[in-house]
XYZ file of C-alpha atoms in Angstrom:
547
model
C 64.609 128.678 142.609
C 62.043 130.256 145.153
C 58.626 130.040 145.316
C 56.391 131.801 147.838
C 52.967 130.168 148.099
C 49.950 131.877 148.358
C 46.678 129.885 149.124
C 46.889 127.452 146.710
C 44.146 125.439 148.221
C 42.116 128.171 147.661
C 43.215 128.427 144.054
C 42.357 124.457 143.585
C 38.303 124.877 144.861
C 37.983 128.259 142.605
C 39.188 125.905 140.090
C 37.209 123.671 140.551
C 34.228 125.528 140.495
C 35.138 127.140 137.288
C 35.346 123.315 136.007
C 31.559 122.852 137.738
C 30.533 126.122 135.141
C 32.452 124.847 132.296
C 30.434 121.838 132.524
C 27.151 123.523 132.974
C 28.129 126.116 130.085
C 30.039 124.457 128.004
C 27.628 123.528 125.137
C 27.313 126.823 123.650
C 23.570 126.710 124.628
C 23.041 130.348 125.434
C 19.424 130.044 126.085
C 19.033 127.788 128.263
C 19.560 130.277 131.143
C 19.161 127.212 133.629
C 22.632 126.672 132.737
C 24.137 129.575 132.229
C 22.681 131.636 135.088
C 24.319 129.348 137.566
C 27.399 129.202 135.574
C 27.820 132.532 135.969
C 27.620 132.582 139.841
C 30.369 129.916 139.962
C 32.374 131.908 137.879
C 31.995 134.526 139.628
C 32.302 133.114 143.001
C 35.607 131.491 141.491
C 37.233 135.164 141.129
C 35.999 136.049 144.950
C 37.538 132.881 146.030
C 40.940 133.931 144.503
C 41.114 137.553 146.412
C 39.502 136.405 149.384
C 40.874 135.667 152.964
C 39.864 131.951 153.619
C 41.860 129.773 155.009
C 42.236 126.031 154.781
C 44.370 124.027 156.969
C 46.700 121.856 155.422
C 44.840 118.342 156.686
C 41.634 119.323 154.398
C 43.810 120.683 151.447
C 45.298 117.049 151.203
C 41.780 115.221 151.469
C 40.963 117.637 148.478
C 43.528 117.303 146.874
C 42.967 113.139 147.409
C 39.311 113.450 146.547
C 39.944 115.350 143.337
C 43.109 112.866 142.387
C 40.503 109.618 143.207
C 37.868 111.422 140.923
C 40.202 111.715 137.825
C 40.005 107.929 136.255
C 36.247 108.116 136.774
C 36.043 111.356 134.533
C 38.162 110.511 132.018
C 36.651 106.946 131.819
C 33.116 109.034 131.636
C 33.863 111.127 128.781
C 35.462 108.173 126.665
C 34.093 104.853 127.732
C 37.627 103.305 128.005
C 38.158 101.189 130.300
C 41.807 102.215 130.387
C 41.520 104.877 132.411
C 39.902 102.729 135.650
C 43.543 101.383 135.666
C 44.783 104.252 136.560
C 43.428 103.656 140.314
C 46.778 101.165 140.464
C 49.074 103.383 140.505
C 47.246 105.806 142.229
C 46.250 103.450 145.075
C 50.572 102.480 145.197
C 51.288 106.668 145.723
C 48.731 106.975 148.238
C 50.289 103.668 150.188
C 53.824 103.966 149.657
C 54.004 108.145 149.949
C 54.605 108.436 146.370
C 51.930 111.030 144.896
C 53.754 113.727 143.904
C 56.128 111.296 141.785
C 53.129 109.004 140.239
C 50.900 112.410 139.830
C 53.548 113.419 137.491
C 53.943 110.506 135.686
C 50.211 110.249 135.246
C 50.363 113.281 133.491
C 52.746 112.222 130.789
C 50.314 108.605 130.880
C 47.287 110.264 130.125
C 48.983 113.162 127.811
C 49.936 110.001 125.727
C 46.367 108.032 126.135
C 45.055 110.960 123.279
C 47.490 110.388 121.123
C 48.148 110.652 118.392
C 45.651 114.315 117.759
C 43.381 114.180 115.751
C 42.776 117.647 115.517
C 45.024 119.735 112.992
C 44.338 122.950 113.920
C 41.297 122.908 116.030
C 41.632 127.303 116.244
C 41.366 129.966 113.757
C 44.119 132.182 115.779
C 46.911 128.954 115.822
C 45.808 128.046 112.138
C 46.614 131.304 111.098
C 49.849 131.173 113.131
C 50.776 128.216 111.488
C 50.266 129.719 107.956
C 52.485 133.099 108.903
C 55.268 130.574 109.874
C 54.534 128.972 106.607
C 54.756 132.297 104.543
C 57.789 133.493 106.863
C 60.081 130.495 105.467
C 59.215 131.447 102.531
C 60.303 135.227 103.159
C 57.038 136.599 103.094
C 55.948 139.324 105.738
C 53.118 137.442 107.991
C 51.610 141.199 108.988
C 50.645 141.893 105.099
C 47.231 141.041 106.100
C 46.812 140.681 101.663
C 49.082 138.015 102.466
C 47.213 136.044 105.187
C 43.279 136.653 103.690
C 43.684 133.509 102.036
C 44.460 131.359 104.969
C 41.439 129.361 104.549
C 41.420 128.578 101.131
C 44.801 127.599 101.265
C 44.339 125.057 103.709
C 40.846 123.922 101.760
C 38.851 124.628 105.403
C 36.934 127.491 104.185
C 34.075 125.863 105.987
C 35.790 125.728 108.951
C 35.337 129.915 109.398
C 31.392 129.109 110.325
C 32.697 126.646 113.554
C 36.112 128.130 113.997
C 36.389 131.180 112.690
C 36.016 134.951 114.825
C 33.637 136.890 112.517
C 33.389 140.765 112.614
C 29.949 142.375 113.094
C 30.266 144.176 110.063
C 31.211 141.010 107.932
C 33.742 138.782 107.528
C 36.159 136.883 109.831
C 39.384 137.594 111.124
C 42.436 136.187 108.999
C 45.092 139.006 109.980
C 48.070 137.806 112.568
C 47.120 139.503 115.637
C 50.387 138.651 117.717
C 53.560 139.417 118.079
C 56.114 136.947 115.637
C 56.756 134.532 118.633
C 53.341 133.427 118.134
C 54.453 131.885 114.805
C 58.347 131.656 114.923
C 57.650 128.973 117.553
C 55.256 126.789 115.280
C 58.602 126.725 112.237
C 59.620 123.070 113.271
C 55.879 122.037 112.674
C 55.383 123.819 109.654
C 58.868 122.103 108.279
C 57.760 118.654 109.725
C 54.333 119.108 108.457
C 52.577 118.043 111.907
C 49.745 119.392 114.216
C 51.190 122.753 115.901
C 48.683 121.299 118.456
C 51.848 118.838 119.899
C 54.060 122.169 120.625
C 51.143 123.138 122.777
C 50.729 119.715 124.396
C 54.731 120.101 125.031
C 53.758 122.784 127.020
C 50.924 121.954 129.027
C 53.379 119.087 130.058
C 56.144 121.348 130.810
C 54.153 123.353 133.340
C 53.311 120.519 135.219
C 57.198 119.456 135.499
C 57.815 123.112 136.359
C 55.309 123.118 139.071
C 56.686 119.770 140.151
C 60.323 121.245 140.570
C 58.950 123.874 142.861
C 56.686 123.296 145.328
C 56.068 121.359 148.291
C 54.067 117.768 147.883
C 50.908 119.145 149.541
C 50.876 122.904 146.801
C 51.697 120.203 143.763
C 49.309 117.465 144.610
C 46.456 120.625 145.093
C 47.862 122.013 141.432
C 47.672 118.282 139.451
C 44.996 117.093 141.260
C 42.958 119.942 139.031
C 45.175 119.975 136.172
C 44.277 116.657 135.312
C 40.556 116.654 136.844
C 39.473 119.740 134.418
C 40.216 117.704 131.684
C 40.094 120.921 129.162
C 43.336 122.103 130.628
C 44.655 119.137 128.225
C 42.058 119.116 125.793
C 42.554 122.749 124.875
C 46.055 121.949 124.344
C 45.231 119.183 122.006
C 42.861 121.302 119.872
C 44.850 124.742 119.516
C 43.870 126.744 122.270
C 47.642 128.094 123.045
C 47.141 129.977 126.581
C 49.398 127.338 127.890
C 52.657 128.839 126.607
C 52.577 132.190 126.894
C 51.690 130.900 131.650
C 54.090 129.176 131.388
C 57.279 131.387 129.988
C 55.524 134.214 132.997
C 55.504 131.189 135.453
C 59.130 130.516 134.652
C 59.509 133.986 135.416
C 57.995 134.228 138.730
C 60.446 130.908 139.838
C 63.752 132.715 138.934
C 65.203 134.737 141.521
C 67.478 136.454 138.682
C 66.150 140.033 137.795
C 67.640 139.710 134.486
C 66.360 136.242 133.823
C 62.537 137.048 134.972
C 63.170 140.006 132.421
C 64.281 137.726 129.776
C 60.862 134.812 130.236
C 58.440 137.698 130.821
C 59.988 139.671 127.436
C 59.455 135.946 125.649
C 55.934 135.240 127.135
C 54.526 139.119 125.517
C 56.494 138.407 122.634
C 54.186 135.227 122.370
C 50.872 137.196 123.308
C 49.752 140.521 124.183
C 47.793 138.890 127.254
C 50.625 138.824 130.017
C 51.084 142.939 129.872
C 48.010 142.757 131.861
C 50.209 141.761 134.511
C 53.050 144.296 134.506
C 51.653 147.138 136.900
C 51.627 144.171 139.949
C 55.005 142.901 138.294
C 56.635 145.792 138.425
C 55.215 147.320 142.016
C 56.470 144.247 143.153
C 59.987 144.409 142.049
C 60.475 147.679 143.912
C 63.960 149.444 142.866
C 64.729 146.325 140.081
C 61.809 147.306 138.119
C 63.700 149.331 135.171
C 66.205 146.414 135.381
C 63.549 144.268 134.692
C 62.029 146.469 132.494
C 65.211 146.650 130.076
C 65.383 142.896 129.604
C 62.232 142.545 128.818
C 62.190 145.490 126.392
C 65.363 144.264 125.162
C 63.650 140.384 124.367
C 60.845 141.769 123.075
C 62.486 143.788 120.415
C 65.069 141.353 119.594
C 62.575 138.938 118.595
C 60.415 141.510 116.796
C 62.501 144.011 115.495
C 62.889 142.397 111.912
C 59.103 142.599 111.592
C 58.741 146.003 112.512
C 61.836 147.045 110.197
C 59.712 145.299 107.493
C 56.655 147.413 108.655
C 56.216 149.419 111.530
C 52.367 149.657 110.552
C 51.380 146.380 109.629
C 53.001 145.145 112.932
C 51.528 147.520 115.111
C 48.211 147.255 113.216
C 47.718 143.307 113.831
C 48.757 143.860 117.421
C 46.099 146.363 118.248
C 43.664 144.579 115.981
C 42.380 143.225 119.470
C 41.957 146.039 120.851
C 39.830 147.681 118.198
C 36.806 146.157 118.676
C 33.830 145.482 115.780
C 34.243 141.219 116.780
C 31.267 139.269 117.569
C 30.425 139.129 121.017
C 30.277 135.718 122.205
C 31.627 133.856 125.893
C 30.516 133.026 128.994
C 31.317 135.354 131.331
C 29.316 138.987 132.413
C 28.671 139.565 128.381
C 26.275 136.234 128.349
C 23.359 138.266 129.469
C 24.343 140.561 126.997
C 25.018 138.242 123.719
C 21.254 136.983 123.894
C 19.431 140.425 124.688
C 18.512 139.559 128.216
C 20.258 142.643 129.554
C 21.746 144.271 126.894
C 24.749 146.502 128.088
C 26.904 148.295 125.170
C 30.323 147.457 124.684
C 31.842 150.432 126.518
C 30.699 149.097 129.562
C 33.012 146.183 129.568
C 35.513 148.273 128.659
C 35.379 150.511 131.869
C 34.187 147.279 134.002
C 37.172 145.513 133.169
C 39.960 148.437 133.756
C 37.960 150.014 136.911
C 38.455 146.354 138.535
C 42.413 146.844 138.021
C 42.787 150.097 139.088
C 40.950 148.806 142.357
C 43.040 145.944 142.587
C 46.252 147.199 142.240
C 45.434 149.973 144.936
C 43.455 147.432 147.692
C 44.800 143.484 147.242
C 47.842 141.483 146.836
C 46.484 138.482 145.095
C 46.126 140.061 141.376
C 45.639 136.662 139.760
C 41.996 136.754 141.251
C 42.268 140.771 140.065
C 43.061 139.725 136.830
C 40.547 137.021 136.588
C 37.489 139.021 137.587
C 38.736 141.783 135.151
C 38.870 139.285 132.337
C 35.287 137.840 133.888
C 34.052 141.700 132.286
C 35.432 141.809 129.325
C 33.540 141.935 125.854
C 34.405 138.456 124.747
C 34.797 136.181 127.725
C 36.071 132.595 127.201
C 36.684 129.718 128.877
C 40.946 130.234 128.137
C 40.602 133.864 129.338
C 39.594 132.476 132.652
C 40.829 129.150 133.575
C 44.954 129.567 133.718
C 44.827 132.642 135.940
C 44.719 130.359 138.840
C 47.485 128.506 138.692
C 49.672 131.368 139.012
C 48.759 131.166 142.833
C 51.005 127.921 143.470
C 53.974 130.137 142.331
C 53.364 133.499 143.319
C 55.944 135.535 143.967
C 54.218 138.989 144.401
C 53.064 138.257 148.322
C 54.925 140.483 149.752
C 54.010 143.364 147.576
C 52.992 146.433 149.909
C 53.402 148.990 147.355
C 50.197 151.238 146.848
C 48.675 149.151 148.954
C 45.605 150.023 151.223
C 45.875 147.830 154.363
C 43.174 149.353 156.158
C 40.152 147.328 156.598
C 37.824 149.835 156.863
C 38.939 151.936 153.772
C 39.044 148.857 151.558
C 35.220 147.868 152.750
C 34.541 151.422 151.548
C 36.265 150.866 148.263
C 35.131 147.670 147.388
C 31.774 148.285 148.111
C 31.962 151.642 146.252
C 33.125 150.020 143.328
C 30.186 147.148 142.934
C 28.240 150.434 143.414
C 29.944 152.140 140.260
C 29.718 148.660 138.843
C 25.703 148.558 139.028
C 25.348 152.515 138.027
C 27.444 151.427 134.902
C 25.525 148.594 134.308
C 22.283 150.277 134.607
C 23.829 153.518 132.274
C 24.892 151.198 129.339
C 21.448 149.485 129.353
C 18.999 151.421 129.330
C 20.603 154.349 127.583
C 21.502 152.696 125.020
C 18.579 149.891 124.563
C 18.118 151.604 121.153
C 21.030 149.740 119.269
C 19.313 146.451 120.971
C 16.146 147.470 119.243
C 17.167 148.835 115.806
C 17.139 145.811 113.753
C 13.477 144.638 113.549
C 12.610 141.327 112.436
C 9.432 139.100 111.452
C 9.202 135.591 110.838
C 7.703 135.097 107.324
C 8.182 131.039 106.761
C 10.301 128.745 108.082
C 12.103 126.421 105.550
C 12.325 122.971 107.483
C 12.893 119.565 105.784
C 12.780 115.857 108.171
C 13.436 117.784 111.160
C 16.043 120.542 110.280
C 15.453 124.218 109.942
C 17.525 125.438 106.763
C 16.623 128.818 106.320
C 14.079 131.545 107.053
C 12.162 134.211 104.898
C 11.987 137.437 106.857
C 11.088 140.945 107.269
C 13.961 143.142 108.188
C 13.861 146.824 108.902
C 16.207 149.070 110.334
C 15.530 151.794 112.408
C 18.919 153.184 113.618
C 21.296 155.507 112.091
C 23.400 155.737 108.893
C 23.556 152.495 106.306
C 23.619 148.489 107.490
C 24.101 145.571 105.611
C 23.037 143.154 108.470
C 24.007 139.459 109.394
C 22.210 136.974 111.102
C 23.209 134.100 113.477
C 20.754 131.814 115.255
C 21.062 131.607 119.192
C 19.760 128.135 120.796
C 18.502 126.257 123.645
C 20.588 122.857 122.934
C 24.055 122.267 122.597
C 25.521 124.569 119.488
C 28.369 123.279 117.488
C 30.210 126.893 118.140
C 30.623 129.455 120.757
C 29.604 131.973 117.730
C 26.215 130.237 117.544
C 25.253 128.963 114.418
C 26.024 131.752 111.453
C 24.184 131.783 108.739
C 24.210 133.352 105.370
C 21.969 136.036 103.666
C 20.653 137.891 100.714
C 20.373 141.016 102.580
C 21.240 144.675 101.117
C 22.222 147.525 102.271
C 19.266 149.282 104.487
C 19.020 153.135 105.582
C 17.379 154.391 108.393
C 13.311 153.436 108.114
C 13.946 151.077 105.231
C 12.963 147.327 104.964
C 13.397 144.201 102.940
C 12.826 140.233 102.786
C 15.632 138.675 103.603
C 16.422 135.044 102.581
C 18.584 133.481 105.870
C 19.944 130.166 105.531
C 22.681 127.729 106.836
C 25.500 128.028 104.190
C 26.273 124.769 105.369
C 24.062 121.120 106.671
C 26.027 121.169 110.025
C 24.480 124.495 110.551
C 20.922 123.264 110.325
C 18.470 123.730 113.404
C 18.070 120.239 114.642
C 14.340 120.816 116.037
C 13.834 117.543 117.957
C 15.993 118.525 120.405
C 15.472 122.254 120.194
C 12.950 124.131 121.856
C 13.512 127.581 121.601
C 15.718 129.766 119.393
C 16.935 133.119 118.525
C 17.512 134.887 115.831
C 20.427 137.759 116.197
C 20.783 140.273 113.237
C 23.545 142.441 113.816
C 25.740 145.598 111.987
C 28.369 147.124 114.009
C 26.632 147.926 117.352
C 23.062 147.502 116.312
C 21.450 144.585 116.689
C 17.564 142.818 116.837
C 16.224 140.232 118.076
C 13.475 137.698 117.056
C 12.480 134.649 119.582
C 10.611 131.546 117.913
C 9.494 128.447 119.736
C 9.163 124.648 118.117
């Protein structure tokens, strides 16, 4: 196997500053801008990082990598008081002395992986709960893709509470309960649907696999600089504990990057967008890279793809293609923690089509002007509509294996003409942002609220009696969640229920808002400001109220 290495100590500081933002942002506290302001810098500054030219010699890259690796018992003992994990300096300590890091790195992996066990945490997503439940329905020769089919996936499982901390809620009502990927997604989680365990341990599998691949090949210094973050940013295992799935579809396209095998890359890259639509984003570099062995590639992949699929698209060309572009259509809740954050709270509003163009305009720039389209990809995801933490954080580590270096193709080398394009494009960037703010600032303002009581019992808001009226076009039946200050038990905020009605243009009612459920309650001892966000479709108000 060959690997070409590209700046991987690069990679390990733009991770780590993404770790830095995770832990300023991580909360769900959207406003407290102290926080997520400066989050947003070190997000950003982690993408330029990633396409930048720095260079670190390889002495400082180990002390790094050593620093980070010293740091990890400390962190983990931090977050979970046991004393356990200060043991961990032993073996370290014995690596460092006896040249054995890259071996006792590894092994600390597995140690730790096993330290959290067993999960606790069934499902911990909506997307691999609902995965689970099409595997379910699949053995027992049902067709996953008949969303009628899936509706009832939280009922079934007796978490229909769970959609208000979980769940991915339209803006028109509702939450998503179709399968939205292709039937790898679910096929994989069959032997934990028959042994009736967590689908969470497949993940897990993976996350350790990754770290045995990267292990396998690379160098000691490019390993100890990719585990000394993997295990630092504890979330890379935590994620994989509570259903966040990323982890397998990186590493079936790692895989393929290692292989020198045209037909074999095919074969792992058709598996990992048989798993998830999210690795097509790299196919343009993938296949400008692979000069004349691009249709070769091309036809395995094709070839994977349908073999694994085809039964489901016999069964239903429409339902199949309708669940996979269910992503793409739009009408979610915008929530994350990338660009959209000033958007989600009304500081700068910006409509959705901006992210949209944002997000593609950085591609098309970065296929033309740089070689390192992991940072492309990253700062394209950093604009999209719905940013999380997963759409951001595994883009790095393709860096320790990438294979695309030498990629010339459509390239522009000169300096001078890529100053001129970059800075061209941050100017498009800021004419777009300016464009999709203020001329459309009248969907931010069409939902007008006031605050008629506030329902509060021994320090918890319940609910809230309030004016609505609409002043936008066509018919709304708005929703309302409630924005804070202080950590929020979900990225969505806290959603609460109504009694609203339908409302025309110019009409108004009193709405009764309240928490459907006591974990949604607004704890007000530690919360000093809040917001409440009615929304329908692309209209939305705002309404700010201090404690």
């Amino acid at each position: 196997m060959e690997i070409v290495k590209k700046e991987p100590a690069i990679a390990n500081i733009s991770q780590l500053l993404l770790f830095i933002a995770m832990e300023f942002d991580g909360s769900n506290a959207y406003l407290e801008y102290y926080y997520t302001i400066p989050a947003l810098i070190l997000l950003f500054l982690s993408g330029v990082l990633l396409i930048s030219n720095l260079k670190i010699d390889n002495k400082r890259a180990y002390y790094i990598a050593l620093s980070e690796l010293f740091a990890v018992p400390v962190v983990y003992f931090a977050i979970t008081r046991n004393v356990v994990f200060l043991i961990l300096y032993i073996p370290l300590l014995i690596g460092f002395h006896y040249k054995l890091l890259k071996k006792i790195t590894l092994i600390l992996l597995f140690g730790i992986s096993l330290l959290f066990l067993p999960d606790r945490t069934f499902f911990g997503t909506d997307e691999i709960m609902i995965g689970y439940y099409s595997a379910y329905l699949f053995i027992h020769h049902l067709n996953p893709y008949n969303y009628s089919l899936t509706s009832d996936v939280y009922s079934f499982y007796n978490l229909t509470y769970a959609k208000y901390l979980i769940g991915t809620p339209y803006t028109t009502g509702g939450f998503v309960t179709n399968l939205n990927y292709p039937s790898l997604f679910f096929l994989i989680e069959i032997p934990t649907v028959i042994l009736n365990i967590s689908p969470n341990y497949e993940i897990l599998i993976f996350y350790l696999l990754t770290g045995v691949l990267m292990y396998l090949n690379t160098d000691e210094l490019t390993f100890l600089l990719f585990i000394s973050i993997y295990l630092l940013n504890y979330n890379y295992l935590f994620y994989s504990l509570g259903g966040v799935d990323d982890i397998i579809w990186v590493f079936f396209v790692l895989l393929s990057m290692t292989v020198k095998n045209v037909k074999l890359k095919g074969v792992l890259y058709g598996l990992s967008i048989s798993y998830k639509q999210d690795p097509l984003i790299i196919l343009p570099f993938y296949l400008l890279h692979l000069g004349k062995d691009r249709i070769k590639f091309l036809l395995f992949a094709g070839v994977t793809f349908l073999l694994i699929n085809a039964y489901f698209i016999y069964l239903s060309p429409f339902l199949f293609l309708n669940d996979l572009l269910t992503p793409l259509k739009g009408g979610l809740i915008q929530i994350g923690y990338g660009i959209d954050v000033i958007s989600i709270t009304g500081l700068y509003y910006l409509y959705p089509t901006f992210f949209a163009i944002a997000s593609i305009l950085i591609l098309v720039v970065g296929l033309l002007t740089h070689k390192r389209w992991y940072g492309v990809v990253y700062l394209s995801f950093l604009f999209f509509y719905r940013v999380l933490w997963n759409y951001l954080m595994y883009w790095p580590l393709f860096s320790y294996v990438n294979s695309f270096e030498n990629n010339k193709l459509l390239s522009l080398n000169t300096k001078k003409v890529r100053r001129v394009l970059f800075a061209l494009t941050i100017l498009i960037l800021l004419t777009l942002g300016i464009y999709f703010h203020f001329n459309f600032l009248y969907y931010q303002n069409s939902i007008h609220m006031k605050v008629i009581k506030v329902f509060e019992k021994d320090g918890y808001v319940f609910a809230f009696l309030l004016n609505v009226s609409f002043y936008g076009n066509g018919l709304i039946l708005p929703h309302f969640r409630i924005l804070q200050d202080s950590p929020t038990i979900s990225a969505n905020g806290l959603l609460w229920c109504s009694n609203s009605t339908i409302l025309k243009k110019g009409g108004s009612e009193i709405v009764y808002v309240y928490a459907p459920y006591n974990f949604l309650y607004i704890n007000i001892n530690n919360t000093k400001t809040i917001e409440i966000n009615a929304y329908y479709s692309n209209y939305q108000g705002y309404e700010l109220l201090n404690f």
